[in-house]
Amino acid sequence: MHSHSMKGAHAHPRSLDALFDARAAEYPDSPALHVDGRFVSYAALAGLKERIRATLIDEGLYDARRPIGLLCAKSPAAYAGMLAIMGSGNVYVPLNPGHPVERLRRVIEQAAISTFVVDSASFDLAAAMLTGAETAGTIVVVDATQNAGHPPASTRWLRIVHPTDAMVSPSAAHGCALAYLMFTSGSTGLPKGVPVAHSNVLALLSGLRPLLALKRDDRLTHFAELSFDFSIGEIFPCWDAGACLYVPSQSDLLDPSAFVRRNALTLWSSVPTLAAYVQQLSALGSEPMPTLRLSLFCGEALPTSIARFWHDAAPASRIVNLYGPTEAAVFATSYTFDPDRPPQSEWVPIGEPLHTVVARIDTSSAPDGSTGELLLSGPQVVDRYWGDAIDQSRHFVADSVDERVRWYRTGDFVSRDPRHGYVFHGRADHQVKVRGFRIELQEIEATLRRLLPDQQVAVVAARGGDEQEMQLVAFCNRLECDRDALAALCANELPVYMVPRIFVPLAPFPVNDNGKIDYLRLKRIACATLSEGVPAAGR
């Protein structure tokens, strides 16, 4: 068994909204946000937050400790609403207006949400969510720039909060332990709620401070959607330092490196898939990003080839690979990539735990005793899922020696390297069985990445047409040789049962709302391709 314990943590404010208030008092005129081409100061955002907070309190929601839906685009209303919900002693639930209505309904039903903080563009969607509700609902509309329409009969009241409303004084501190409720994909098909406490995120900030060393004059990217927990790891480290968060527009997303250069940004954070997109743009002549001093990647395994490219694209930037599940408040481990001594592996290691995390490997099911499931504990880690429908004991287990210690089972397989720390080997749910053989799909992807450098690759297992057996289908941006030749190259490195049956060129790759490769959509494409009877490689 390998175990790594946390060191002492720093003292913190008792809540995330209190942390923001402290920065707003310290740096009132400094920009907290750059959004829609304009700056929003800490004082201005704090003022809007207090007006929304006062509205919630006036309606009897002070310290109610209930989930409140935050249904907004990435605007000042969203960030002020987030802080106001927490500051009123409630739990914010980020809802993405771009998500399918049925998914939103499932989240709202599971969280029992009857109160929403929305922007005017999302009012109709919130009203639709409350239509037919058995209990009265509440909608708070922030920054109304147009008529909000008419609430359904089940809506108890409607209040418009304008940025120009009179300032209100902060009220007493609340006693709500939970900060937010983040819903992730669940294996049952229903979204799975992760209740994260203020203390979990404050511990994260303590773990990140020595690693990031952020300063007031830093300018940070903010690519993640608010419904993706990566956004927590962008927003609060930034505000903890009194720095400025830059929200990209839709046009900025078409050329992220130009967004960095135009605003002289100093810190990049994204999933590796976005870095792969920048790599594709660089092949078309995209310029480097000299102002970046720090680049953070998380959310997916980081290919070593992408890290090497990023060093060339942002030569002044330190590159840090972060790993962590939602259940551990975003980031749990870190690894700083050394371009002069890169790891001799396809994937950048995930490194060592932050000092606020305890990590160990459960090697009980590993015959060689070196690779096993990663378990996490410590003040960043939540102790349960939301509701009673999930078998908590499958995911949260008591320590065999000290029953007061709870471990979260990540479902990620790792080993321990004396130089690089923890090394990621894939997820349990990325393993499939083909022709009776258990296969790790990421091993095939690693082989394809060697054979097709500078390309995105992905492999899925699917059935389609007359095929009853599971088949391996590989995707890449383009085919630089014929399929038979590529299959032969794979066969030189992989057992025959691991060689993809079909190779599909696809550009760009589909991505989900969190910016990661959308494997579910790739699987649907694979099923359709198999059903169409596309000739297999080597036949």
Coordinates of C-alpha atoms in Angstrom, one line a residue:
M1 CA 0.0 0.0 0.0
H2 CA 1.2 3.5 -0.9
S3 CA 0.0 6.4 1.1
H4 CA 0.8 10.1 1.1
S5 CA -0.4 12.4 3.9
M6 CA -1.2 16.1 3.9
K7 CA 0.8 18.7 5.7
G8 CA -0.6 21.5 7.8
A9 CA -3.1 23.8 6.2
H10 CA -3.4 27.6 6.4
A11 CA -6.2 29.4 8.2
H12 CA -9.0 30.7 5.9
P13 CA -12.2 32.7 5.9
R14 CA -15.1 30.4 6.9
S15 CA -16.9 30.6 3.5
L16 CA -16.2 31.4 -0.1
D17 CA -18.5 34.4 -0.1
A18 CA -16.7 35.8 2.9
L19 CA -13.4 35.3 1.1
F20 CA -14.7 37.4 -1.8
D21 CA -16.0 40.1 0.5
A22 CA -12.5 40.3 2.1
R23 CA -10.9 40.8 -1.3
A24 CA -13.6 43.4 -2.3
A25 CA -12.8 45.3 0.8
E26 CA -9.1 45.1 0.2
Y27 CA -9.1 45.8 -3.5
P28 CA -12.4 47.5 -4.3
D29 CA -11.3 49.2 -7.6
S30 CA -9.3 46.2 -9.0
P31 CA -11.1 44.3 -11.8
A32 CA -12.6 41.0 -10.7
L33 CA -14.0 40.1 -14.1
H34 CA -13.5 41.0 -17.8
V35 CA -16.6 40.0 -19.6
D36 CA -18.4 41.2 -22.8
G37 CA -15.5 43.6 -23.4
R38 CA -15.7 45.4 -20.1
F39 CA -14.2 45.2 -16.6
V40 CA -16.2 44.7 -13.5
S41 CA -14.5 45.7 -10.3
Y42 CA -14.5 43.8 -7.0
A43 CA -16.6 46.6 -5.5
A44 CA -19.2 46.6 -8.3
L45 CA -19.6 42.8 -8.2
A46 CA -19.9 42.9 -4.4
G47 CA -22.6 45.5 -4.7
L48 CA -24.6 43.4 -7.2
K49 CA -24.1 40.4 -5.0
E50 CA -25.4 42.2 -1.9
R51 CA -28.5 43.4 -3.8
I52 CA -29.4 39.8 -4.9
R53 CA -28.6 38.5 -1.4
A54 CA -30.9 41.1 0.2
T55 CA -33.7 40.0 -2.2
L56 CA -33.3 36.4 -1.1
I57 CA -33.2 37.4 2.5
D58 CA -36.3 39.6 2.2
E59 CA -38.2 36.6 0.8
G60 CA -37.4 34.5 3.9
L61 CA -34.5 32.5 2.4
Y62 CA -31.8 33.6 4.9
D63 CA -29.8 30.6 6.1
A64 CA -32.4 28.3 4.6
R65 CA -29.6 25.9 3.5
R66 CA -31.6 24.9 0.4
P67 CA -30.4 24.3 -3.2
I68 CA -31.1 27.3 -5.4
G69 CA -30.8 27.0 -9.1
L70 CA -28.3 29.4 -10.9
L71 CA -29.5 29.6 -14.5
C72 CA -27.4 32.2 -16.2
A73 CA -24.9 32.7 -19.0
K74 CA -21.3 33.7 -17.9
S75 CA -22.2 37.3 -17.1
P76 CA -21.8 39.6 -14.0
A77 CA -25.3 38.3 -13.0
A78 CA -24.0 34.7 -12.8
Y79 CA -21.0 35.4 -10.6
A80 CA -22.9 37.8 -8.3
G81 CA -25.8 35.3 -8.1
M82 CA -23.4 32.5 -7.2
L83 CA -21.9 34.6 -4.4
A84 CA -25.4 35.9 -3.2
I85 CA -26.8 32.4 -3.0
M86 CA -23.9 31.3 -0.8
G87 CA -23.9 34.5 1.1
S88 CA -27.6 34.1 2.0
G89 CA -26.8 30.7 3.6
N90 CA -28.0 28.6 0.7
V91 CA -26.4 26.2 -1.8
Y92 CA -26.0 27.2 -5.5
V93 CA -26.7 24.6 -8.2
P94 CA -25.2 25.7 -11.5
L95 CA -27.6 25.0 -14.4
N96 CA -26.4 25.4 -18.0
P97 CA -29.0 27.1 -20.2
G98 CA -27.5 25.2 -23.1
H99 CA -28.3 21.8 -21.7
P100 CA -31.3 19.8 -22.9
V101 CA -34.5 20.7 -21.0
E102 CA -35.0 17.1 -19.8
R103 CA -31.6 16.9 -18.2
L104 CA -32.3 20.2 -16.5
R105 CA -35.6 18.8 -15.2
R106 CA -33.9 15.7 -13.8
V107 CA -31.3 17.9 -11.9
I108 CA -34.0 20.2 -10.6
E109 CA -36.1 17.3 -9.5
Q110 CA -33.2 15.5 -7.7
A111 CA -32.1 18.7 -6.0
A112 CA -35.7 19.7 -5.2
I113 CA -35.1 23.2 -6.6
S114 CA -38.0 25.7 -6.4
T115 CA -36.0 29.0 -6.3
F116 CA -34.0 30.3 -9.3
V117 CA -31.6 33.2 -9.8
V118 CA -31.6 33.9 -13.5
D119 CA -30.6 36.5 -16.1
S120 CA -33.3 37.9 -18.3
A121 CA -32.3 35.6 -21.2
S122 CA -32.9 32.5 -19.1
F123 CA -36.2 33.6 -17.5
D124 CA -38.5 31.7 -19.9
L125 CA -36.5 28.6 -19.4
A126 CA -36.8 28.9 -15.6
A127 CA -40.5 29.6 -15.9
A128 CA -40.9 26.4 -18.1
M129 CA -39.1 24.4 -15.4
L130 CA -41.7 25.6 -12.8
T131 CA -44.7 25.0 -15.0
G132 CA -46.7 22.2 -13.5
A133 CA -44.7 22.2 -10.3
E134 CA -46.6 21.0 -7.2
T135 CA -45.2 23.7 -5.0
A136 CA -44.9 27.4 -5.5
G137 CA -41.7 28.6 -7.2
T138 CA -39.5 31.7 -6.9
I139 CA -37.7 33.4 -9.7
V140 CA -35.2 36.3 -9.1
V141 CA -34.2 38.0 -12.4
V142 CA -30.9 39.8 -12.3
D143 CA -29.8 42.6 -14.7
A144 CA -33.1 42.6 -16.7
T145 CA -32.4 44.2 -20.0
Q146 CA -35.7 43.2 -21.6
N147 CA -39.2 42.3 -20.5
A148 CA -39.0 39.1 -18.6
G149 CA -42.3 37.8 -19.7
H150 CA -44.9 36.3 -17.4
P151 CA -44.2 33.7 -14.7
P152 CA -46.4 30.6 -14.5
A153 CA -49.2 30.4 -12.0
S154 CA -47.0 28.2 -9.7
T155 CA -44.5 31.1 -9.4
R156 CA -45.1 32.8 -6.0
W157 CA -43.3 36.1 -6.9
L158 CA -41.0 37.7 -9.4
R159 CA -38.4 40.3 -8.5
I160 CA -36.1 42.3 -10.8
V161 CA -32.7 43.2 -9.5
H162 CA -31.0 46.0 -11.4
P163 CA -27.3 46.8 -11.1
T164 CA -28.3 50.4 -10.4
D165 CA -30.4 49.6 -7.4
A166 CA -29.4 51.3 -4.1
M167 CA -26.6 49.6 -2.2
V168 CA -27.5 47.6 0.8
S169 CA -25.3 46.8 3.8
P170 CA -24.0 43.2 4.3
S171 CA -25.9 41.1 6.8
A172 CA -24.6 38.7 9.5
A173 CA -22.7 35.7 8.5
H174 CA -24.6 32.5 7.6
G175 CA -24.2 29.0 9.0
C176 CA -24.6 26.9 5.9
A177 CA -21.8 24.4 5.5
L178 CA -22.5 23.5 1.8
A179 CA -21.4 25.9 -0.9
Y180 CA -22.6 24.2 -4.1
L181 CA -24.2 21.1 -5.5
M182 CA -22.5 20.0 -8.7
F183 CA -24.2 17.3 -10.9
T184 CA -22.1 14.9 -12.9
S185 CA -23.0 12.1 -15.3
G186 CA -24.1 9.0 -13.4
S187 CA -23.7 5.4 -14.3
T188 CA -27.5 4.8 -13.8
G189 CA -28.3 7.4 -16.5
L190 CA -29.4 10.0 -13.9
P191 CA -27.2 13.0 -13.0
K192 CA -25.3 12.4 -9.8
G193 CA -25.2 15.2 -7.2
V194 CA -22.0 16.0 -5.4
P195 CA -22.5 18.4 -2.4
V196 CA -19.3 20.4 -1.8
A197 CA -18.8 22.3 1.4
H198 CA -17.1 25.7 1.8
S199 CA -14.4 24.0 3.8
N200 CA -13.6 21.6 0.9
V201 CA -12.9 24.5 -1.5
L202 CA -11.1 26.6 1.1
A203 CA -8.8 23.6 1.7
L204 CA -8.3 23.4 -2.1
L205 CA -7.2 27.1 -2.1
S206 CA -4.7 26.3 0.7
G207 CA -3.3 23.5 -1.3
L208 CA -3.0 25.6 -4.5
R209 CA -1.5 28.8 -3.1
P210 CA 2.1 27.6 -3.0
L211 CA 1.7 25.8 -6.3
L212 CA 0.2 28.7 -8.3
A213 CA 1.7 31.7 -6.5
L214 CA -1.0 34.0 -8.0
K215 CA -0.7 37.8 -7.8
R216 CA -3.1 40.7 -8.1
D217 CA -1.9 41.6 -11.5
D218 CA -2.4 38.1 -12.9
R219 CA -5.0 37.7 -15.7
L220 CA -6.6 34.3 -15.9
T221 CA -8.6 32.5 -18.6
H222 CA -12.0 31.2 -17.7
F223 CA -13.0 28.6 -20.4
A224 CA -15.0 26.2 -18.2
E225 CA -18.8 26.4 -18.0
L226 CA -20.2 27.1 -14.6
S227 CA -21.9 23.7 -14.6
F228 CA -18.4 22.1 -14.8
D229 CA -16.6 21.9 -11.5
F230 CA -13.3 23.0 -13.3
S231 CA -14.9 26.5 -13.1
I232 CA -14.4 26.4 -9.3
G233 CA -10.7 25.9 -9.8
E234 CA -10.6 28.9 -12.1
I235 CA -12.8 31.4 -10.2
F236 CA -11.8 31.1 -6.6
P237 CA -8.0 30.8 -6.9
C238 CA -8.3 34.0 -9.0
W239 CA -10.4 35.9 -6.5
D240 CA -8.3 34.6 -3.6
A241 CA -5.4 36.5 -5.1
G242 CA -7.4 39.6 -6.0
A243 CA -6.7 38.9 -9.7
C244 CA -8.9 39.2 -12.8
L245 CA -10.9 36.5 -14.5
Y246 CA -11.3 36.8 -18.3
V247 CA -14.4 35.3 -19.8
P248 CA -14.1 34.5 -23.5
S249 CA -16.8 35.3 -26.0
Q250 CA -18.0 32.8 -28.5
S251 CA -15.7 34.3 -31.1
D252 CA -12.8 34.1 -28.7
L253 CA -13.3 30.4 -28.5
L254 CA -12.6 30.1 -32.3
D255 CA -9.0 31.2 -31.7
P256 CA -8.1 30.8 -28.0
S257 CA -4.5 31.8 -28.5
A258 CA -5.5 35.1 -30.1
F259 CA -7.7 35.7 -27.0
V260 CA -4.6 35.2 -24.8
R261 CA -2.4 37.5 -26.9
R262 CA -5.0 40.3 -27.2
N263 CA -5.5 40.4 -23.4
A264 CA -1.9 39.6 -22.4
L265 CA -3.2 36.8 -20.2
T266 CA -0.8 35.3 -17.7
L267 CA -2.5 32.0 -16.7
W268 CA -4.2 29.4 -18.9
S269 CA -6.4 26.7 -17.6
S270 CA -8.3 24.2 -19.7
V271 CA -9.0 20.6 -20.5
P272 CA -6.3 19.1 -22.8
T273 CA -8.8 18.8 -25.7
L274 CA -8.7 22.6 -26.0
A275 CA -4.9 22.6 -26.1
A276 CA -5.2 20.0 -28.9
Y277 CA -7.5 22.4 -30.8
V278 CA -4.9 25.2 -30.4
Q279 CA -2.3 22.7 -31.7
Q280 CA -4.4 22.2 -34.9
L281 CA -4.6 26.0 -35.3
S282 CA -0.9 26.3 -34.9
A283 CA -0.5 24.0 -37.9
L284 CA -2.4 26.7 -39.8
G285 CA 0.0 29.5 -38.6
S286 CA -1.3 30.5 -35.2
E287 CA 1.2 32.6 -33.2
P288 CA 2.8 31.7 -29.8
M289 CA 1.5 33.1 -26.5
P290 CA 4.5 34.8 -24.8
T291 CA 2.7 36.4 -21.9
L292 CA 1.6 33.1 -20.3
R293 CA 3.6 32.2 -17.2
L294 CA 1.5 29.3 -16.0
S295 CA -0.6 26.8 -17.8
L296 CA -2.9 24.3 -16.0
F297 CA -4.5 21.2 -17.5
C298 CA -7.1 19.1 -15.9
G299 CA -10.3 17.1 -16.7
E300 CA -8.7 14.5 -19.0
A301 CA -5.4 12.6 -19.2
L302 CA -2.7 15.0 -20.7
P303 CA -0.8 13.5 -23.6
T304 CA 2.9 14.1 -23.4
S305 CA 2.9 15.2 -27.0
I306 CA 0.4 18.0 -26.1
A307 CA 2.6 19.1 -23.2
R308 CA 5.6 19.3 -25.6
F309 CA 3.7 21.3 -28.1
W310 CA 2.5 23.7 -25.3
H311 CA 6.0 24.3 -24.2
D312 CA 6.8 25.5 -27.7
A313 CA 3.6 27.6 -28.0
A314 CA 4.0 29.2 -24.6
P315 CA 7.8 29.1 -23.9
A316 CA 7.7 31.2 -20.8
S317 CA 4.9 29.1 -19.2
R318 CA 5.3 26.5 -16.4
I319 CA 3.0 23.6 -17.4
V320 CA 1.2 21.9 -14.5
N321 CA -1.0 18.8 -15.0
L322 CA -3.7 18.7 -12.3
Y323 CA -5.9 15.7 -11.5
G324 CA -8.9 15.5 -9.4
P325 CA -12.6 14.3 -9.3
T326 CA -15.5 16.5 -8.5
E327 CA -15.7 14.6 -5.2
A328 CA -12.3 16.1 -4.2
A329 CA -13.1 19.7 -4.9
V330 CA -11.6 19.9 -8.4
F331 CA -7.9 19.3 -8.0
A332 CA -6.2 16.7 -5.8
T333 CA -2.8 16.1 -7.3
S334 CA -0.3 18.1 -9.4
Y335 CA 2.7 17.4 -11.6
T336 CA 5.0 20.1 -13.1
F337 CA 6.1 19.1 -16.6
D338 CA 9.8 19.5 -17.3
P339 CA 10.4 19.9 -21.0
D340 CA 14.1 19.1 -20.5
R341 CA 13.3 15.8 -18.7
P342 CA 9.9 14.8 -20.1
P343 CA 8.4 11.6 -18.9
Q344 CA 9.0 8.6 -21.1
S345 CA 5.3 7.8 -21.4
E346 CA 2.4 8.7 -23.5
W347 CA 0.6 10.5 -20.7
V348 CA 2.0 13.1 -18.3
P349 CA 1.9 11.8 -14.7
I350 CA -0.5 13.2 -12.2
G351 CA 2.2 13.6 -9.7
E352 CA 1.9 14.3 -5.9
P353 CA -1.2 15.1 -3.8
L354 CA -1.7 18.7 -2.7
H355 CA -0.9 19.2 1.0
T356 CA -4.6 19.2 1.8
V357 CA -5.2 15.7 0.3
V358 CA -4.3 12.2 1.4
A359 CA -3.8 9.6 -1.4
R360 CA -3.2 5.9 -1.4
I361 CA -3.4 3.0 -3.8
D362 CA -5.7 0.1 -3.2
T363 CA -3.7 -2.8 -4.6
S364 CA -6.0 -5.5 -3.3
S365 CA -7.2 -6.4 -6.7
A366 CA -3.8 -5.9 -8.5
P367 CA -1.8 -9.1 -9.0
D368 CA 1.5 -7.3 -9.3
G369 CA 0.9 -5.2 -6.2
S370 CA 1.9 -2.0 -7.9
T371 CA -1.1 -0.8 -9.8
G372 CA -4.5 -0.3 -8.3
E373 CA -7.4 2.1 -7.7
L374 CA -6.6 5.6 -6.3
L375 CA -8.3 6.4 -3.0
L376 CA -8.5 10.0 -1.7
S377 CA -9.2 11.5 1.7
G378 CA -8.6 14.7 3.6
P379 CA -10.4 18.1 4.0
Q380 CA -11.0 18.6 0.3
V381 CA -12.9 15.3 -0.1
V382 CA -16.7 15.2 0.3
D383 CA -18.2 12.4 2.3
R384 CA -21.3 11.5 0.4
Y385 CA -23.5 12.0 -2.7
W386 CA -26.7 13.9 -2.7
G387 CA -29.8 12.0 -1.9
D388 CA -30.5 8.4 -0.9
A389 CA -30.8 6.8 -4.4
I390 CA -27.0 6.1 -4.6
D391 CA -25.3 3.3 -2.7
Q392 CA -22.8 5.5 -0.8
S393 CA -20.8 2.5 0.5
R394 CA -19.7 1.7 -3.0
H395 CA -17.9 5.0 -3.3
F396 CA -17.0 6.1 0.2
V397 CA -15.3 3.5 2.5
A398 CA -14.1 3.5 6.0
D399 CA -10.4 3.1 6.8
S400 CA -9.5 -0.4 7.9
V401 CA -7.5 1.0 10.9
D402 CA -9.3 4.2 11.8
E403 CA -13.0 4.1 11.1
R404 CA -13.3 7.9 11.5
V405 CA -11.3 8.2 8.2
R406 CA -13.3 7.9 5.0
W407 CA -11.8 7.2 1.6
Y408 CA -13.3 8.1 -1.7
R409 CA -12.9 5.4 -4.4
T410 CA -12.0 7.4 -7.6
G411 CA -12.4 4.5 -10.1
D412 CA -9.0 5.6 -11.6
F413 CA -6.1 3.1 -11.8
V414 CA -2.7 4.4 -10.9
S415 CA 0.8 3.3 -10.0
R416 CA 3.6 5.0 -8.1
D417 CA 6.8 6.1 -9.7
P418 CA 9.7 7.2 -7.5
R419 CA 10.5 10.2 -9.8
H420 CA 7.1 11.3 -11.1
G421 CA 4.7 10.4 -8.3
Y422 CA 1.4 8.9 -9.3
V423 CA 1.0 7.7 -12.8
F424 CA -2.5 7.4 -14.4
H425 CA -3.4 4.2 -16.2
G426 CA -7.0 4.7 -17.1
R427 CA -10.5 4.3 -15.7
A428 CA -12.4 1.2 -14.9
D429 CA -15.1 2.3 -17.3
H430 CA -12.6 2.7 -20.1
Q431 CA -12.0 -1.1 -20.0
V432 CA -14.0 -3.2 -22.4
K433 CA -14.1 -6.9 -23.3
V434 CA -13.6 -7.8 -26.9
R435 CA -13.4 -11.5 -28.0
G436 CA -13.1 -12.4 -24.4
F437 CA -10.1 -10.2 -23.8
R438 CA -10.2 -7.3 -21.3
I439 CA -8.9 -4.2 -23.1
E440 CA -7.8 -0.8 -21.9
L441 CA -8.9 1.6 -24.6
Q442 CA -6.4 4.2 -23.6
E443 CA -3.6 1.8 -24.4
I444 CA -4.8 1.6 -28.0
E445 CA -5.1 5.4 -28.1
A446 CA -1.5 5.7 -26.9
T447 CA -0.3 3.5 -29.7
L448 CA -2.3 5.5 -32.3
R449 CA -0.9 8.8 -30.9
R450 CA 2.7 7.5 -31.5
L451 CA 1.7 6.5 -35.0
L452 CA -0.2 9.7 -35.8
P453 CA 1.7 12.5 -34.0
D454 CA 0.0 15.9 -33.9
Q455 CA -3.5 14.4 -34.2
Q456 CA -6.4 13.8 -31.9
V457 CA -7.2 10.1 -31.6
A458 CA -9.9 8.2 -29.8
V459 CA -11.0 4.6 -29.6
V460 CA -14.5 3.3 -28.7
A461 CA -16.0 -0.2 -28.6
A462 CA -19.4 -0.5 -30.4
R463 CA -21.8 -2.8 -32.1
G464 CA -23.7 -2.1 -35.3
G465 CA -25.4 -3.7 -38.3
D466 CA -25.1 -7.5 -38.2
E467 CA -22.2 -7.5 -35.8
Q468 CA -23.1 -9.2 -32.5
E469 CA -19.6 -8.9 -31.1
M470 CA -18.1 -5.7 -29.7
Q471 CA -15.8 -4.0 -32.3
L472 CA -13.1 -1.5 -31.9
V473 CA -13.4 1.7 -33.9
A474 CA -10.6 4.3 -34.0
F475 CA -11.1 8.0 -34.8
C476 CA -8.4 10.4 -36.0
N477 CA -8.4 13.9 -37.6
R478 CA -7.1 12.6 -40.9
L479 CA -5.8 9.4 -42.5
E480 CA -2.2 9.9 -43.7
C481 CA -2.0 6.4 -45.1
D482 CA -4.7 3.9 -46.1
R483 CA -6.6 2.0 -43.4
D484 CA -4.9 -1.3 -44.1
A485 CA -1.5 0.2 -43.7
L486 CA -2.5 1.8 -40.4
A487 CA -3.9 -1.5 -39.2
A488 CA -0.7 -3.2 -40.1
L489 CA 1.3 -0.6 -38.1
C490 CA -1.0 -1.1 -35.1
A491 CA -0.5 -4.9 -35.4
N492 CA 3.2 -4.4 -35.0
E493 CA 2.7 -3.0 -31.6
L494 CA -0.6 -4.5 -30.4
P495 CA -2.1 -8.0 -30.1
V496 CA -4.5 -8.7 -32.9
Y497 CA -7.5 -8.4 -30.7
M498 CA -6.5 -4.8 -29.8
V499 CA -6.2 -3.6 -33.4
P500 CA -9.1 -1.4 -34.4
R501 CA -11.4 -2.9 -37.0
I502 CA -12.3 0.4 -38.6
F503 CA -10.5 3.8 -38.8
V504 CA -12.7 6.9 -39.2
P505 CA -11.3 10.3 -40.1
L506 CA -13.1 13.0 -38.2
A507 CA -12.4 16.7 -37.7
P508 CA -13.2 18.4 -35.5
F509 CA -13.8 15.8 -32.7
P510 CA -17.2 16.3 -30.9
V511 CA -16.8 17.7 -27.4
N512 CA -19.2 17.8 -24.5
D513 CA -20.3 20.8 -22.5
N514 CA -17.2 20.6 -20.4
G515 CA -14.9 20.7 -23.5
K516 CA -13.8 17.1 -23.3
I517 CA -13.9 14.6 -26.1
D518 CA -17.5 13.4 -26.3
Y519 CA -17.1 9.6 -26.3
L520 CA -20.9 9.0 -26.3
R521 CA -21.2 10.8 -29.6
L522 CA -18.2 9.0 -31.0
K523 CA -19.8 5.7 -30.0
R524 CA -23.0 6.7 -31.8
I525 CA -21.0 7.6 -34.9
A526 CA -19.2 4.2 -34.6
C527 CA -22.4 2.3 -34.4
A528 CA -23.8 4.1 -37.4
T529 CA -20.5 3.4 -39.3
L530 CA -20.6 -0.3 -38.5
S531 CA -24.3 -0.4 -39.5
E532 CA -23.4 1.1 -42.9
G533 CA -21.1 -1.8 -43.5
V534 CA -17.9 0.2 -44.0
P535 CA -15.2 -2.3 -45.0
A536 CA -12.9 -3.3 -42.1
A537 CA -9.2 -2.6 -42.3
G538 CA -7.2 -5.5 -43.6
R539 CA -10.2 -7.1 -45.4

